[in-house]
Coordinates of C-alpha atoms and ligand atoms in Angstrom, one line a residue:
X85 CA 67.8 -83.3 79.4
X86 CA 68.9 -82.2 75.6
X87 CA 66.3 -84.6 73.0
X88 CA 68.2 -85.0 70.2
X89 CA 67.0 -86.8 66.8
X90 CA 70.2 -88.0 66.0
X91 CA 72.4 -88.1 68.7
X92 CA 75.3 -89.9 67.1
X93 CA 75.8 -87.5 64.3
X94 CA 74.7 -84.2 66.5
X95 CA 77.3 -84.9 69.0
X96 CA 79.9 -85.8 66.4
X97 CA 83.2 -85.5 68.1
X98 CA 84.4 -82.1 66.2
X99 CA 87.7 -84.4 64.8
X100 CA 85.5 -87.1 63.1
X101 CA 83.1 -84.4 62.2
X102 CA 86.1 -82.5 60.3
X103 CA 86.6 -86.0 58.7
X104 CA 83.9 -86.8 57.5
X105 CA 83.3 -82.8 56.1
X106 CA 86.3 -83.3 54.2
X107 CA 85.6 -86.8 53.0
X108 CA 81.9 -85.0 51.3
X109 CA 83.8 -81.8 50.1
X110 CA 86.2 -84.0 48.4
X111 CA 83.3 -85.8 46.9
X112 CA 81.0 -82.5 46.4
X113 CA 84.1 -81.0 44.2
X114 CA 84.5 -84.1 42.5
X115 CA 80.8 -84.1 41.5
X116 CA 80.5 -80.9 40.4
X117 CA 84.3 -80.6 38.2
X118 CA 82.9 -83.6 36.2
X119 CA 78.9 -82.8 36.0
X120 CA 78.6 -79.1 36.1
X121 CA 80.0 -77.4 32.8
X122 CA 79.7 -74.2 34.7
X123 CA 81.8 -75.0 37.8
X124 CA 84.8 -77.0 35.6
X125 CA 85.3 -73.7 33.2
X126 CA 85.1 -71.6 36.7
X127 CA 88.1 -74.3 37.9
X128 CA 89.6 -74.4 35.1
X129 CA 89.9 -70.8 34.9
X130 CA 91.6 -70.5 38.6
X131 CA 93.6 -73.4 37.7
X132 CA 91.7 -75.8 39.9
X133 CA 90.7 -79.2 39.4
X134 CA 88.3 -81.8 40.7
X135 CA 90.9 -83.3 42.9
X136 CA 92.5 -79.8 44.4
X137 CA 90.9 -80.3 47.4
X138 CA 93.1 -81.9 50.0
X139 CA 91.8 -80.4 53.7
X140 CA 89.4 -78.1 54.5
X141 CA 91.4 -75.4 54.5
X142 CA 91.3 -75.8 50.9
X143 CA 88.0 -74.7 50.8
X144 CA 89.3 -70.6 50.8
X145 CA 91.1 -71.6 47.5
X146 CA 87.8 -72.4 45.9
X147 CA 85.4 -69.9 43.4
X148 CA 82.1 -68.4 45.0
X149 CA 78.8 -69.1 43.6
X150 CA 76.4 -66.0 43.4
X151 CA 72.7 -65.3 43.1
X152 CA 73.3 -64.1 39.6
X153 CA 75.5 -67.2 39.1
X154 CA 72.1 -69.3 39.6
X155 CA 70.1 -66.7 37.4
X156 CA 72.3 -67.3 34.6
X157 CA 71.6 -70.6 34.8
X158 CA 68.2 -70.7 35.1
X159 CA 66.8 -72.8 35.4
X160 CA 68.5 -76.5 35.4
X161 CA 71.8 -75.5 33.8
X162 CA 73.8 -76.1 37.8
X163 CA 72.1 -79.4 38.0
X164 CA 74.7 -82.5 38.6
X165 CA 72.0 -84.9 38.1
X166 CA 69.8 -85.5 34.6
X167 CA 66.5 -84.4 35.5
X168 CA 64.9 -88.0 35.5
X169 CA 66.7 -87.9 38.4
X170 CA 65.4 -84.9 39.9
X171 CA 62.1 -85.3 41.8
X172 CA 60.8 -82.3 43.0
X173 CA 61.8 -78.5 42.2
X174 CA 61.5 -75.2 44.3
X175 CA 62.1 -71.4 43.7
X176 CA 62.6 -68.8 45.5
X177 CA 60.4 -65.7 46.4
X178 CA 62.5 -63.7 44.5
X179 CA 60.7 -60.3 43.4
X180 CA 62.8 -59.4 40.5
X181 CA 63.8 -60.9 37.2
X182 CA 63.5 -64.9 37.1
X183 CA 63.8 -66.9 40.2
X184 CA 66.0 -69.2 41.4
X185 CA 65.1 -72.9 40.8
X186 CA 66.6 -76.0 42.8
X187 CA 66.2 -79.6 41.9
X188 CA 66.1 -82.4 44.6
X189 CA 67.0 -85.8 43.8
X190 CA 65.1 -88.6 46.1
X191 CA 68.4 -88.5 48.1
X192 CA 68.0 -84.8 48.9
X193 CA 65.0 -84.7 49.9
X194 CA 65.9 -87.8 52.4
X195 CA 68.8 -85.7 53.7
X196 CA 66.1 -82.5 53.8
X197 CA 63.5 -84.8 56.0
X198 CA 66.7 -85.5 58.1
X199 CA 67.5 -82.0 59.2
X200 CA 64.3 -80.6 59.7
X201 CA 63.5 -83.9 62.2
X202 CA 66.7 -82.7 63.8
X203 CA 65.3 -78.9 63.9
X204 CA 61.8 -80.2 65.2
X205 CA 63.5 -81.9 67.5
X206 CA 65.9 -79.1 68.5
X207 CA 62.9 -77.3 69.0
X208 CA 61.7 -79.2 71.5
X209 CA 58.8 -81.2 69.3
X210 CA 59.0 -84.9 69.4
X211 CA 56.8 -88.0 67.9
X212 CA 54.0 -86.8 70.0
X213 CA 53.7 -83.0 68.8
X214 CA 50.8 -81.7 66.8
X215 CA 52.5 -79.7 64.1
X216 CA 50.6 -76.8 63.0
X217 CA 52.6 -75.5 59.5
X218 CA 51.5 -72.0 58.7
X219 CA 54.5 -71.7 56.0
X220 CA 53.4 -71.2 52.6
X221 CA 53.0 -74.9 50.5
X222 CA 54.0 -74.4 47.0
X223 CA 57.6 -73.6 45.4
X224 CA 58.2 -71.9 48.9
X225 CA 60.4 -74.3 50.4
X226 CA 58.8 -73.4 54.1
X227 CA 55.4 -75.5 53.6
X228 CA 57.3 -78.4 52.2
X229 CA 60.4 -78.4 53.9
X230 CA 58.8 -78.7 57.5
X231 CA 56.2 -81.1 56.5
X232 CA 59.0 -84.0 55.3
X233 CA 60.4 -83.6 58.4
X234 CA 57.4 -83.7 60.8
X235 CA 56.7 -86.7 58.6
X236 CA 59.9 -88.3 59.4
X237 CA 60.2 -87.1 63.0
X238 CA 56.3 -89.3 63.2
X239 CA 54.8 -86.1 65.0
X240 CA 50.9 -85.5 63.2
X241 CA 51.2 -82.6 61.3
X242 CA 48.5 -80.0 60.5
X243 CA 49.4 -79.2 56.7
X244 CA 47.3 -75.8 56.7
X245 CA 49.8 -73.2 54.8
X246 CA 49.7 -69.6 55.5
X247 CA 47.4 -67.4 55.7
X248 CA 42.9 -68.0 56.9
X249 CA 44.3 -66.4 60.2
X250 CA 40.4 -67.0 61.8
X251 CA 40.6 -71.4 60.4
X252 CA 44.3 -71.6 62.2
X253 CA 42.6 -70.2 65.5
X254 CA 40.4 -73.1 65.1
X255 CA 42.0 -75.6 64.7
X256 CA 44.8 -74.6 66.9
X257 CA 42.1 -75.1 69.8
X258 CA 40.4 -78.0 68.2
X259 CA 43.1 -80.2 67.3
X260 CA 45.4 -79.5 70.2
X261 CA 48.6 -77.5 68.7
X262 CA 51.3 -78.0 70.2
X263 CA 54.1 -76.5 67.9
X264 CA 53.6 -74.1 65.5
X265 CA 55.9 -73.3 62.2
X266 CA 55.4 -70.1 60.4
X267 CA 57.0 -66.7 59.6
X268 CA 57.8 -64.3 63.2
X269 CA 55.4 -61.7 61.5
X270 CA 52.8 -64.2 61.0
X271 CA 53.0 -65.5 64.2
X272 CA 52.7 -62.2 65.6
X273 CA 49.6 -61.5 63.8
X274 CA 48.4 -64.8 65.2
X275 CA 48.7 -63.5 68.6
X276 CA 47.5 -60.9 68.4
X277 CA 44.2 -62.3 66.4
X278 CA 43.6 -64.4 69.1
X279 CA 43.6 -62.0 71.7
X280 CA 41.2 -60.3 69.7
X281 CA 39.1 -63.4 69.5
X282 CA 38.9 -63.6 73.1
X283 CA 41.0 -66.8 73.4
X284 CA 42.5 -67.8 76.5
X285 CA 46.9 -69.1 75.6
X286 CA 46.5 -70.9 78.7
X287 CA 43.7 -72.9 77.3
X288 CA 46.1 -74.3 74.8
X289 CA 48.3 -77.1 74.3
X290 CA 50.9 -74.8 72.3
X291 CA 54.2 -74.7 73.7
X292 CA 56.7 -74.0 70.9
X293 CA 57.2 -71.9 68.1
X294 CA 59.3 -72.9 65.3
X295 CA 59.9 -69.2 63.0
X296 CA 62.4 -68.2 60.2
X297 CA 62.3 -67.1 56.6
X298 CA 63.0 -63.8 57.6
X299 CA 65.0 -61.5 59.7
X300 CA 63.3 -60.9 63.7
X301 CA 64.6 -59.7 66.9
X302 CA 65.3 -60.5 70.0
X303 CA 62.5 -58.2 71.4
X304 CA 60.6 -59.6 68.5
X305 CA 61.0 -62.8 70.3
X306 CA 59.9 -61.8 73.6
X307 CA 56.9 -60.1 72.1
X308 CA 55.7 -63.6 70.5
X309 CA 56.9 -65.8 73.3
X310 CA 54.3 -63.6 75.4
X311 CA 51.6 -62.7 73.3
X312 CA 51.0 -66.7 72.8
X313 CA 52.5 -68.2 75.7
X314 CA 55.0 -70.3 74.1
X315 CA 59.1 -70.4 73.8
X316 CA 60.2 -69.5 70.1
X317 CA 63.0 -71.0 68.2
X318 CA 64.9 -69.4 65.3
X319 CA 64.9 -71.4 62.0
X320 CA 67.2 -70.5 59.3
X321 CA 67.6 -72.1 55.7
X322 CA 67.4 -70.5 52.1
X323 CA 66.3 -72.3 48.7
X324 CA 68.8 -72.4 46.9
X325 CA 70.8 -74.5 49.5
X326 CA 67.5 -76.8 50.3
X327 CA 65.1 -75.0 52.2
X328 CA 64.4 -74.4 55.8
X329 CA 66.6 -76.6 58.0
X330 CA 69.9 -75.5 57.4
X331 CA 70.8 -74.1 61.2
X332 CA 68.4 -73.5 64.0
X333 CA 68.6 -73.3 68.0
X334 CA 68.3 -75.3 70.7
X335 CA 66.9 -75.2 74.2
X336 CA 70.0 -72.2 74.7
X337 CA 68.0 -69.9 72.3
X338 CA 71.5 -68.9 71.8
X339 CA 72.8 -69.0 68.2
X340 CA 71.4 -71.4 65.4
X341 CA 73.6 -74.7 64.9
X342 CA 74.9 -75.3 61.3
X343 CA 74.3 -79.0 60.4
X344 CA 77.9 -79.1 58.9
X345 CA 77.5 -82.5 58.1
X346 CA 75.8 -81.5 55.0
X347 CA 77.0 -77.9 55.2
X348 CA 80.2 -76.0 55.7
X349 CA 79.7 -72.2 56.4
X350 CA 82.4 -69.5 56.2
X351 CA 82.1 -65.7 57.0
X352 CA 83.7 -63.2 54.6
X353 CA 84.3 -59.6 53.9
X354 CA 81.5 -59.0 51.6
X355 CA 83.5 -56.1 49.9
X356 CA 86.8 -58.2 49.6
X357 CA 85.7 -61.6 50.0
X358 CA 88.5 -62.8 52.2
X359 CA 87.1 -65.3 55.2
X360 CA 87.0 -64.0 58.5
X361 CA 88.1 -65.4 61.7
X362 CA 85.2 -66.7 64.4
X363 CA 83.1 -64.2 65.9
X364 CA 83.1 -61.5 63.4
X365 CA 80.6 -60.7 61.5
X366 CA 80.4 -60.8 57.5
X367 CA 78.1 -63.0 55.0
X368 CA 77.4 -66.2 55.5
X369 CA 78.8 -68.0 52.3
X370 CA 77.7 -72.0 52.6
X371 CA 78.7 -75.1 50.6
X372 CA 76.6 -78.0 50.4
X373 CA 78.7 -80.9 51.0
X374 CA 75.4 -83.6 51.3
X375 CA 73.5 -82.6 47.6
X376 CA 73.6 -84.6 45.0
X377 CA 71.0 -82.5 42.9
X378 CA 72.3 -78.9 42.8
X379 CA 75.7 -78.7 44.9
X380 CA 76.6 -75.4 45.6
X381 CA 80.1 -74.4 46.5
X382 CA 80.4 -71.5 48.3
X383 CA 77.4 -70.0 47.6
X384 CA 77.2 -66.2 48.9
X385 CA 73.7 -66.3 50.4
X386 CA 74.2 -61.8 51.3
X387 CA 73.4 -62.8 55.2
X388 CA 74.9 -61.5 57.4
X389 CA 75.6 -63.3 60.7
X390 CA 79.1 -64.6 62.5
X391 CA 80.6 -67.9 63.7
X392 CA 79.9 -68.5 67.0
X393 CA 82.5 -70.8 68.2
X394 CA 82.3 -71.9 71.3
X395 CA 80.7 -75.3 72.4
X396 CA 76.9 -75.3 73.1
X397 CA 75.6 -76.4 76.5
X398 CA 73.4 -78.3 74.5
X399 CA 76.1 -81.0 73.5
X400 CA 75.6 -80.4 70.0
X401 CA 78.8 -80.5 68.3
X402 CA 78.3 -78.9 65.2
X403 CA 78.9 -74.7 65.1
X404 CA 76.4 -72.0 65.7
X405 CA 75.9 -68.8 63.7
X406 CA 74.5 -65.8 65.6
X407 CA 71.1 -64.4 65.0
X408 CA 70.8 -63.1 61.2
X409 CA 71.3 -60.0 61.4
X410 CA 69.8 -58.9 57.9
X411 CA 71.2 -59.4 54.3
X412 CA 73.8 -57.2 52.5
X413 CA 70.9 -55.9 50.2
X414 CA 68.7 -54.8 53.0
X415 CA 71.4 -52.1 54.2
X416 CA 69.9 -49.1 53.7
X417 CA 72.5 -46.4 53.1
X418 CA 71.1 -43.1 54.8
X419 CA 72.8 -40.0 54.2
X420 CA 76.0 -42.4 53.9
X421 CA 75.3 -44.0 56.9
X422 CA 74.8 -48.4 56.9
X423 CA 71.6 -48.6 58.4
X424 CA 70.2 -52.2 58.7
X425 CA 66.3 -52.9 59.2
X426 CA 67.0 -54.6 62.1
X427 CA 68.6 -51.9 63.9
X428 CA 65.4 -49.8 63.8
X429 CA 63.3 -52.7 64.8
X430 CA 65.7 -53.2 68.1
X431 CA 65.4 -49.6 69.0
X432 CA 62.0 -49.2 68.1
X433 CA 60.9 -52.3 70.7
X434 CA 63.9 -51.9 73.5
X435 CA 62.1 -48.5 74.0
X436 CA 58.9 -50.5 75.0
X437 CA 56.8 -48.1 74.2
X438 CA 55.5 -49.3 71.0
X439 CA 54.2 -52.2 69.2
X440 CA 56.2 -54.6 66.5
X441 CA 54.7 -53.4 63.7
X442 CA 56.6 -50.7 61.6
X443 CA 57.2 -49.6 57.9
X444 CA 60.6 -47.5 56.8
X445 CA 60.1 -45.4 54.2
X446 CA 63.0 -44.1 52.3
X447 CA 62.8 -40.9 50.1
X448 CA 64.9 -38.5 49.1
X449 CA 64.2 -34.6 48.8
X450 CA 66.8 -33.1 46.3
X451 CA 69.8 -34.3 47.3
X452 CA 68.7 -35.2 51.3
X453 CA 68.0 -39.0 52.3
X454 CA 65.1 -39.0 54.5
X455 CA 63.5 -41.5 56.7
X456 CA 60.2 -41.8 58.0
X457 CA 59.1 -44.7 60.5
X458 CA 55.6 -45.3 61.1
X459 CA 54.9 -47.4 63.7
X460 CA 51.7 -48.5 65.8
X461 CA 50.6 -47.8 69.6
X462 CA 49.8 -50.5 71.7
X463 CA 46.0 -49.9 72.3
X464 CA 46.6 -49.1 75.9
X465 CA 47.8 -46.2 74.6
X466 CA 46.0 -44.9 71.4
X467 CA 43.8 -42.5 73.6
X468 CA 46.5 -40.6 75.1
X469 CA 46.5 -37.0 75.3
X470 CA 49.0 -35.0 72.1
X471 CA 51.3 -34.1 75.3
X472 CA 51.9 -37.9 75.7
X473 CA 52.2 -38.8 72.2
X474 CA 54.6 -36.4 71.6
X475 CA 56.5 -37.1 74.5
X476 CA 56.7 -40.5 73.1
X477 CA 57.7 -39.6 69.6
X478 CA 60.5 -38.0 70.7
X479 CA 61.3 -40.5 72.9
X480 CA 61.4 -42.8 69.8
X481 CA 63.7 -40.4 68.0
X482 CA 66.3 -40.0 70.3
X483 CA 66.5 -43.7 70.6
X484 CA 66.8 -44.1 66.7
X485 CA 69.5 -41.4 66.9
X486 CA 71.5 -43.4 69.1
X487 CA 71.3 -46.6 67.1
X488 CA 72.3 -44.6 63.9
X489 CA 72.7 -41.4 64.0
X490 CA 70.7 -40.5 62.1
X491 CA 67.2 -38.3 62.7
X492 CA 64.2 -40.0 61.7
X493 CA 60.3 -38.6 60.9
X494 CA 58.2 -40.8 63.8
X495 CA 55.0 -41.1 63.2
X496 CA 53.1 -43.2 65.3
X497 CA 49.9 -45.0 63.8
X498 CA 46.9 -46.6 65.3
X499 CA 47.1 -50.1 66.4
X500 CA 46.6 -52.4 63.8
X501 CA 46.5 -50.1 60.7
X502 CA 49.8 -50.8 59.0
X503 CA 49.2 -54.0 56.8
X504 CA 49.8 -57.6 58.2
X505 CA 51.8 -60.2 56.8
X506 CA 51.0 -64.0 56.2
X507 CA 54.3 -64.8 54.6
X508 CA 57.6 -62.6 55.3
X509 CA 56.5 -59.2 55.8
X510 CA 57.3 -55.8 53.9
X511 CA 59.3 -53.7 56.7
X512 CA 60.8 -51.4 53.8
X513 CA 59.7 -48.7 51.3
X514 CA 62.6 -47.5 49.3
X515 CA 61.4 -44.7 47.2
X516 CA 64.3 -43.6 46.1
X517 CA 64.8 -46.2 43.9
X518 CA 61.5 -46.3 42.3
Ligands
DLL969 O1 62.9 -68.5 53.6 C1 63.5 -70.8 53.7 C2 62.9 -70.9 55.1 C3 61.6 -71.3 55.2 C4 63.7 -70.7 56.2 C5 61.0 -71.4 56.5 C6 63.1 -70.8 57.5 C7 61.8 -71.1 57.6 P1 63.9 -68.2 50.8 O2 62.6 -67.8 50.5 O3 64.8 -68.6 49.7 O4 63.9 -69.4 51.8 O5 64.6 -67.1 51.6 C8 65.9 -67.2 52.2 O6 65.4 -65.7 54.0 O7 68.7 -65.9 52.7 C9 67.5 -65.0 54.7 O8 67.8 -63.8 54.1 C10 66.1 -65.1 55.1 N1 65.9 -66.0 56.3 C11 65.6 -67.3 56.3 N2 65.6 -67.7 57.6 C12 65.9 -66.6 58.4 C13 66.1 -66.4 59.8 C14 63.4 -69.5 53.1 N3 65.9 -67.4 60.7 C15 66.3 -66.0 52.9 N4 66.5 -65.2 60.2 C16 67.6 -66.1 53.6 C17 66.7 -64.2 59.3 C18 66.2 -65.6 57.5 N5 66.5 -64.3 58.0

């Protein structure tokens, strides 16, 4: 039988679901036309106002937010709230240039603690679970994010952040794990540590996994679910809408749910911007209809995913997206070709011949794009004779070639030599740009 956290509000009828999203976009538009000086001259400018918003529908009609939107911002100048007001701030991961800052009022982080008890819950964790949160604490909204709401859900939670791979064995057997919330790379490096450690998954009380923060596949999945035993559930969220939260699946493993009572998600053209129908793929633009710190209307977050539709067995009323398929500044364009990371990593593991760990490098030789994978052997197989490899190798290739067309340099690595990830891993060397 479907747990829910919240059953009244996660079965919302989808007509008083509609309701109440357009009673909170009204609001949200409202807020922002008279608080945010950046927002009213972007209104003004399209001849909007705080009141243009009379059904969802509406929404289309509305400006997008953009990453460099926030950057020129930075950091409080989006905040609809004086900062006495805010209570607690985050930033992004961001690599380049300054990050991206939001500000949660007490509110926020109460709807925050909400959503991830709903995703816990989703995920099949309850008042009873032992929480083991290997997300980064700090302006990473992973640690934080999880911990309000395995606070809220009343499960015990193990506040132990990323990374000290050998302490997280340990206490996973000591204190009787049952969940556990980190990155799909970390948690691949965890099982695959405690093989190495000799430790028996059956010995464990961890059932469920609870990843996100970064792009994984379904054979990615598989690969986790057996190397520790458990079922694993996608999480999705990004910081500058709140944090980790935002959609995630149920027992279906089929699609990640959109809480669109704080959230309303549309699918565009990223090259045009117009909103597609259900079911096709674009980037995910989100406004935040439930924020009272930093609203955000129809922020572009550059993922790339689709509406799915359909109702959920599940009973959950509120929308799925499909599995993120990457970002819009992942694709990597080969030779003119879109290749996604995400691609490779589905041909690279549906041959089964190979281990999830793999590096793309990018170069380019005069005027010729190149691509080089590297990726590890299982150790079953390290000692094979060059026949084998090779045979494998090209194996590999023509699988690539299929996905995109493209020939790539294989070059298969010893297990465990291609560097390990605590946090969201590095899948992608683009020298071309360096
Ligand atoms: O990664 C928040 C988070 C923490 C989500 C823990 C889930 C679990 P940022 O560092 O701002 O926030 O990165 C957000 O990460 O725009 C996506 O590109 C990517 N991402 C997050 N979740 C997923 C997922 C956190 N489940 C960016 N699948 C987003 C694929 C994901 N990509």
């Amino acid at each position: 039988m479907t747990k829910y956290w919240n059953e009244s509000y996660e079965t919302l009828p989808r007509e008083q679901l509609d309701a109440l999203k357009l009673k909170r976009l009204k609001d949200t538009v409202q807020r922002v036309y008279e608080r945010v000086p950046f927002y009213r001259t972007k209104f003004q400018e399209m001849g909007l106002d705080g009141d243009s918003v009379e059904s969802l529908d509406d929404l289309k009609r509305l400006p997008f937010t953009t990453k460099t939107d926030l950057r020129d911002n930075y950091p409080y100048d989006l905040f609809a709230e004086p900062l006495r007001n805010i209570v607690r701030l985050h930033a992004s991961s961001g690599t380049t240039g300054k990050p991206v800052v939001d500000g949660y009022t007490k509110k926020d982080l109460n709807m925050w603690a909400e959503i991830v008890a709903r995703a816990l819950v989703s995920a099949d964790a309850d008042r009873h679970s032992v929480i083991q949160n290997a997300y980064g604490y700090g302006l990473f909204t992973g640690g934080l994010g999880i911990h309000g709401g395995a606070e809220r859900l009343g499960a015990s939670i193990i506040p132990i952040s990323g990374g000290n791979t050998q302490k997280q064995l340990m206490l996973m057997q000591d204190f009787g794990t049952t969940h556990l919330t980190c990155t799909p790379s970390y948690a691949q490096f965890l099982g695959e540590a405690m093989n190495d450690y000799g430790i028996d998954k059956s010995k464990l009380k961890l059932r469920a996994g609870i990843h996100g923060a970064e792009a994984w596949s379904e054979n990615m999945r598989q690969d986790i679910q057996n190397k520790l035993g458990i079922k694993c559930f996608d999480i999705y969220g990004l910081s500058e809408v709140c944090g980790p939260g935002v959609a995630v699946e149920c027992e279906e493993q089929n699609g990640l749910h959109m809480w669109e009572d704080y959230f309303i998600p549309e699918i565009i053209d990223p090259q045009t911007g117009e909103v597609l129908p259900d079911g096709e793929y674009g980037e995910l633009v989100i406004t935040t209809i439930g924020k009272e710190g930093m609203p955000l209307i129809r922020y572009r977050t550059r993922d790339i995913t689709c509406i799915i539709p359909e109702p959920c067995k599940c009973g959950r009323t509120h929308r799925r997206i499909a599995r993120l398929r990457g970002r819009t500044d992942d694709m990597l364009i080969i030779r003119g070709v879109n290749v996604f990371p995400s691609q490779i990593e589905h041909a690279l593991l549906s041959t089964g011949l190979v281990e999830p760990n793999y590096l793309i490098t990018v170069t380019r030789e005069g005027t010729l794009d190149k691509i080089m994978i590297q990726v590890e052997l299982p150790e079953s197989l390290a000692l094979n004779t060059v026949a084998e490899l090779e045979d494998i190798e090209k194996k590999i290739k023509e699988k690539i070639h299929s996905v995109i067309g493209i020939n790539a340099h294989i070059v298969l690595v010893e297990p465990k030599s291609l560097p390990r990830s605590e946090g969201k891993a590095v899948r992608v060397i683009d020298k071309r740009h360096i």
